[in-house]
Short mmCIF file of C-alpha atoms and ligand atoms in Angstrom, two decimals:
data_model
loop_
_atom_site.label_atom_id
_atom_site.label_comp_id
_atom_site.label_asym_id
_atom_site.label_seq_id
_atom_site.Cartn_x
_atom_site.Cartn_y
_atom_site.Cartn_z
CA MET A 8 91.49 105.76 124.87
CA SER A 9 91.82 102.51 122.98
CA ILE A 10 90.71 102.17 119.39
CA LEU A 11 91.26 99.20 117.14
CA LEU A 12 91.68 100.61 113.68
CA PRO A 13 90.33 98.13 111.14
CA THR A 14 92.24 97.21 108.06
CA SER A 15 90.51 97.60 104.71
CA ALA A 16 89.57 93.93 104.91
CA ALA A 17 87.85 94.48 108.25
CA PHE A 18 85.52 97.02 106.68
CA ASP A 19 84.49 94.29 104.28
CA GLY A 20 83.52 91.94 107.06
CA SER A 21 86.78 90.49 108.35
CA PRO A 22 86.33 89.88 112.08
CA THR A 23 89.87 90.63 113.19
CA PRO A 24 90.92 94.27 113.47
CA ARG A 25 94.57 94.99 113.99
CA PRO A 26 95.66 96.49 117.31
CA ALA A 27 95.78 100.22 117.79
CA ALA A 28 98.98 102.18 117.60
CA THR A 29 99.36 105.31 119.68
CA PHE A 30 96.29 107.21 120.90
CA PRO A 31 94.60 109.58 121.14
CA ARG A 32 94.73 110.62 117.50
CA PRO A 33 91.02 111.03 116.67
CA ARG A 34 91.54 113.55 113.88
CA ARG A 35 93.80 111.21 111.92
CA ASP A 36 91.68 108.14 112.61
CA ALA A 37 88.43 109.92 111.78
CA ALA A 38 89.86 110.93 108.43
CA ALA A 39 90.82 107.29 107.77
CA PHE A 40 87.34 106.09 108.68
CA ALA A 41 85.72 108.79 106.57
CA LYS A 42 87.79 107.83 103.56
CA ARG A 43 87.29 104.11 103.83
CA LEU A 44 83.59 104.27 104.71
CA ALA A 45 82.61 107.10 102.38
CA GLN A 46 80.49 104.80 100.20
CA ALA A 47 79.55 102.24 102.84
CA GLY A 48 75.99 101.64 103.93
CA PRO A 49 74.72 102.51 107.42
CA ARG A 50 74.99 98.98 108.82
CA ALA A 51 78.56 98.61 107.53
CA ILE A 52 79.54 101.91 109.11
CA ILE A 53 78.00 100.99 112.46
CA ALA A 54 79.60 97.56 112.36
CA ALA A 55 83.02 99.00 111.52
CA ALA A 56 82.78 101.49 114.36
CA ALA A 57 81.70 98.80 116.82
CA ARG A 58 84.58 96.56 115.76
CA ALA A 59 87.06 99.38 116.04
CA MET A 60 86.21 100.33 119.62
CA PRO A 61 84.59 97.35 121.33
CA GLY A 62 82.73 98.39 124.46
CA ARG A 63 83.70 102.01 123.88
CA LEU A 64 81.10 103.07 121.30
CA ALA A 65 77.75 104.70 122.10
CA VAL A 66 74.80 105.79 120.01
CA VAL A 67 73.10 109.10 120.77
CA SER A 68 69.42 109.28 119.90
CA SER A 69 66.66 111.77 120.56
CA PHE A 70 63.97 109.21 119.73
CA GLY A 71 62.61 111.89 117.43
CA THR A 72 60.73 111.63 114.17
CA GLU A 73 63.57 110.04 112.18
CA SER A 74 65.34 108.14 114.94
CA ALA A 75 63.75 104.75 114.35
CA VAL A 76 65.74 104.20 111.16
CA LEU A 77 69.15 104.63 112.78
CA LEU A 78 68.01 102.55 115.74
CA LYS A 79 66.86 99.79 113.40
CA PHE A 80 70.29 99.67 111.78
CA VAL A 81 71.90 99.63 115.22
CA ALA A 82 69.62 96.80 116.33
CA ASP A 83 70.52 94.84 113.19
CA VAL A 84 74.22 95.15 114.01
CA ASP A 85 74.13 94.83 117.81
CA PRO A 86 71.03 95.57 119.92
CA SER A 87 73.22 95.73 123.02
CA LEU A 88 75.13 98.82 121.90
CA PRO A 89 74.67 101.57 124.51
CA ILE A 90 72.14 104.16 123.36
CA LEU A 91 72.19 107.51 125.15
CA PHE A 92 68.90 109.39 125.31
CA LEU A 93 69.07 112.97 126.58
CA ASP A 94 66.00 113.66 128.68
CA THR A 95 66.16 117.42 129.13
CA GLN A 96 63.06 117.27 131.32
CA TRP A 97 61.36 119.45 128.74
CA LEU A 98 60.39 116.58 126.44
CA PHE A 99 56.95 115.74 125.11
CA LYS A 100 55.31 112.80 126.84
CA GLU A 101 54.83 111.39 123.34
CA THR A 102 58.60 111.21 122.90
CA LEU A 103 59.01 109.29 126.14
CA ALA A 104 56.28 106.88 125.07
CA TYR A 105 57.88 106.51 121.63
CA ARG A 106 61.23 105.70 123.26
CA ASP A 107 59.61 102.96 125.30
CA ALA A 108 57.80 101.58 122.26
CA LEU A 109 60.94 101.48 120.11
CA VAL A 110 62.94 99.80 122.85
CA VAL A 111 60.44 96.96 122.80
CA HIS A 112 59.93 96.95 119.02
CA LEU A 113 63.65 96.81 118.23
CA ARG A 114 64.64 94.77 121.31
CA LEU A 115 67.24 97.30 122.35
CA THR A 116 68.87 96.18 125.58
CA ASP A 117 70.96 99.14 126.76
CA VAL A 118 69.10 102.44 126.40
CA ARG A 119 70.40 104.89 128.97
CA THR A 120 68.34 107.95 129.83
CA VAL A 121 70.68 110.84 130.63
CA THR A 122 69.33 113.72 132.70
CA PRO A 123 70.72 117.14 133.64
CA SER A 124 72.67 117.60 136.84
CA PRO A 125 70.25 118.51 139.66
CA SER A 126 72.80 120.92 141.10
CA ALA A 127 73.22 122.66 137.74
CA LEU A 128 69.46 123.02 137.41
CA ALA A 129 69.17 124.37 140.96
CA LEU A 130 71.95 126.86 140.33
CA ARG A 131 71.22 127.98 136.76
CA ASP A 132 67.54 127.29 136.21
CA PRO A 133 65.78 127.23 139.57
CA LYS A 134 62.58 128.71 138.14
CA ARG A 135 62.62 126.51 135.03
CA ASN A 136 62.59 129.47 132.70
CA LEU A 137 66.15 129.51 131.37
CA CYS A 138 64.94 128.32 127.97
CA PHE A 139 62.97 131.55 127.62
CA ARG A 140 65.89 133.75 128.65
CA ASP A 141 69.02 132.08 127.30
CA ARG A 142 68.59 129.06 125.07
CA GLU A 143 72.31 128.45 124.64
CA ALA A 144 72.72 128.23 128.41
CA CYS A 145 69.65 126.03 128.70
CA CYS A 146 70.91 123.61 126.05
CA GLY A 147 74.27 123.77 127.77
CA ILE A 148 73.07 122.44 131.10
CA ARG A 149 70.29 120.20 129.79
CA LYS A 150 72.02 118.66 126.76
CA VAL A 151 75.67 119.50 126.19
CA ALA A 152 77.08 119.00 129.70
CA PRO A 153 75.13 115.81 130.45
CA LEU A 154 76.20 114.28 127.14
CA ALA A 155 79.82 115.31 127.66
CA ASN A 156 79.79 113.63 131.06
CA GLU A 157 78.21 110.45 129.73
CA LEU A 158 80.52 110.22 126.72
CA SER A 159 83.60 110.41 128.92
CA ALA A 160 83.33 106.61 129.13
CA PHE A 161 83.44 106.19 125.34
CA ASP A 162 85.92 106.58 122.49
CA GLY A 163 83.32 107.13 119.81
CA TRP A 164 79.68 107.91 119.24
CA ILE A 165 77.11 107.62 116.52
CA SER A 166 74.68 110.34 115.47
CA GLY A 167 71.67 110.19 113.17
CA ARG A 168 72.32 113.43 111.28
CA LYS A 169 71.84 113.61 107.53
CA ARG A 170 73.04 115.95 104.81
CA TYR A 171 69.54 116.57 103.53
CA HIS A 172 68.73 118.45 106.75
CA GLY A 173 70.72 121.27 105.19
CA GLY A 174 72.49 124.09 106.98
CA GLU A 175 75.65 122.99 108.74
CA ARG A 176 74.71 119.37 108.08
CA ALA A 177 74.83 119.66 104.30
CA THR A 178 78.52 118.75 104.20
CA LEU A 179 78.49 115.98 106.81
CA VAL A 180 81.16 113.33 106.50
CA VAL A 181 80.76 109.74 107.63
CA ALA A 182 83.28 110.10 110.44
CA GLU A 183 84.76 113.16 112.11
CA ALA A 184 86.89 114.04 115.09
CA ASP A 185 85.02 115.29 118.12
CA GLY A 186 87.63 116.34 120.64
CA PRO A 187 89.19 113.14 121.99
CA ARG A 188 86.55 110.97 120.31
CA ILE A 189 85.37 110.00 116.84
CA LYS A 190 81.81 110.75 115.81
CA PHE A 191 80.22 108.53 113.17
CA ASN A 192 77.37 109.70 110.95
CA PRO A 193 76.17 106.51 109.23
CA LEU A 194 73.08 108.18 107.75
CA ALA A 195 74.95 111.19 106.37
CA ARG A 196 74.26 110.28 102.73
CA MET A 197 70.69 109.11 103.24
CA THR A 198 67.97 111.05 101.42
CA ARG A 199 64.52 111.73 102.80
CA ALA A 200 63.05 109.30 100.26
CA GLU A 201 65.45 106.58 101.39
CA LEU A 202 64.57 107.29 105.00
CA ASN A 203 60.88 106.91 104.29
CA ALA A 204 61.57 103.73 102.36
CA ALA A 205 63.49 102.35 105.34
CA PHE A 206 60.54 103.14 107.62
CA ALA A 207 58.23 101.27 105.28
CA ALA A 208 60.53 98.31 104.63
CA ALA A 209 61.00 97.61 108.34
CA GLU A 210 57.44 98.62 109.27
CA LEU A 211 58.81 101.00 111.87
CA PRO A 212 56.36 102.96 114.02
CA ARG A 213 56.28 106.71 113.52
CA HIS A 214 56.67 109.32 116.26
CA PRO A 215 53.12 110.17 117.38
CA LEU A 216 53.60 113.90 116.84
CA GLU A 217 54.57 113.53 113.20
CA ALA A 218 50.93 113.02 112.23
CA LEU A 219 50.17 116.35 113.91
CA GLY A 220 52.57 118.22 111.64
CA PHE A 221 55.80 118.12 113.62
CA SER A 222 58.54 117.03 111.22
CA SER A 223 61.25 117.33 113.90
CA VAL A 224 60.66 117.04 117.62
CA GLY A 225 62.82 118.28 120.48
CA CYS A 226 61.92 120.12 123.67
CA ILE A 227 58.42 121.50 124.19
CA PRO A 228 59.37 125.20 124.37
CA CYS A 229 61.59 125.00 121.30
CA THR A 230 59.55 122.84 118.93
CA GLY A 231 56.86 123.95 116.54
CA ARG A 232 55.36 122.96 113.25
CA PRO A 233 57.53 124.11 110.34
CA ALA A 234 56.16 126.68 107.96
CA ALA A 235 55.11 125.49 104.51
CA GLY A 236 58.18 124.81 102.42
CA ALA A 237 60.57 124.99 105.37
CA SER A 238 63.23 122.36 105.99
CA VAL A 239 62.52 119.29 108.06
CA ARG A 240 64.05 121.03 111.08
CA GLY A 241 62.37 124.35 110.34
CA GLY A 242 60.12 124.10 113.38
CA ARG A 243 63.00 123.92 115.82
CA TRP A 244 63.75 127.18 117.65
CA GLY A 245 61.37 128.87 115.24
CA GLY A 246 62.06 132.53 114.61
CA LEU A 247 65.54 132.37 116.11
CA ALA A 248 68.95 132.13 114.49
CA LYS A 249 69.63 129.02 116.56
CA THR A 250 69.48 125.80 114.52
CA GLU A 251 71.42 123.33 116.67
CA CYS A 252 71.32 122.51 120.36
CA GLY A 253 75.06 122.57 120.73
CA ILE A 254 76.03 118.91 120.98
CA HIS A 255 77.22 119.07 117.36
CA ALA A 256 78.59 122.60 117.48
CA GLY A 257 82.18 121.49 117.98
CA PRO A 258 84.12 119.35 120.40
CA LEU A 259 82.09 118.66 123.51
CA PRO A 260 83.49 120.34 126.63
CA PRO A 261 85.57 118.27 129.04
CA SER A 262 83.52 116.11 131.36
CA ALA A 263 82.70 117.61 134.75
CA ASN A 264 83.13 114.14 136.30
FE1 SF4 B 44 66.30 124.22 126.73
FE2 SF4 B 44 65.04 124.53 124.39
FE3 SF4 B 44 67.58 123.64 124.50
FE4 SF4 B 44 65.56 122.10 125.29
S1 SF4 B 44 65.98 122.83 123.18
S2 SF4 B 44 67.49 122.33 126.33
S3 SF4 B 44 64.22 123.62 126.29
S4 SF4 B 44 66.80 125.69 125.08
#
């Protein structure tokens, strides 16, 4: 792992970060990032992360209903940043079309579609019904393990989570340790009103399912319309205690590669 920790000046736009000391030390470095970037805007956070770990930073996006805003900020900073898209093979065709449209709209040049291991699917989900029997296991082989494998090539990653989603996200910090990596949450402080304003300001296209009442979109079997008054993610895994797919539940497992 090689991270270039920026000085305070670098967070303000200085192009020259100082060399890293001894690594890995993601917990300590994440705390430093979180402190220095606590009041920074999304673009500044993304830029600081990209400067700190050149070539070793990825963005993870579901290309869901809110994703365009993070991707716009990423495109403003560096449209060649790798963007990892987890195709669980249970996605709506509208999401795949939206991904393709945003790639063109934002001129993103390195969107990588990550799929589950065929051998894991053959072994654990040969009848394609694991999501109806054991959702944790299904998310494990279709999301968590593929992402862990893909992120083994990176020192840090960027998520689009926000505090206003509530639940475990209500206390999100701008940067946090994630096993041997640092996870950045540049939209942590963004409100729903600010998100909508960002959509309007940049004239970003909306996910096609949003107009049909889906405020958050994931896999077909685990996505529904939220009940009246429910949170933005209230339609995900409806009726179950599950609220997260597992990629944010703690350090990702070691790569199987
Ligand atoms: Fe499987 Fe549902 Fe998780 Fe998608 S969200 S990986 S279908 S359990």
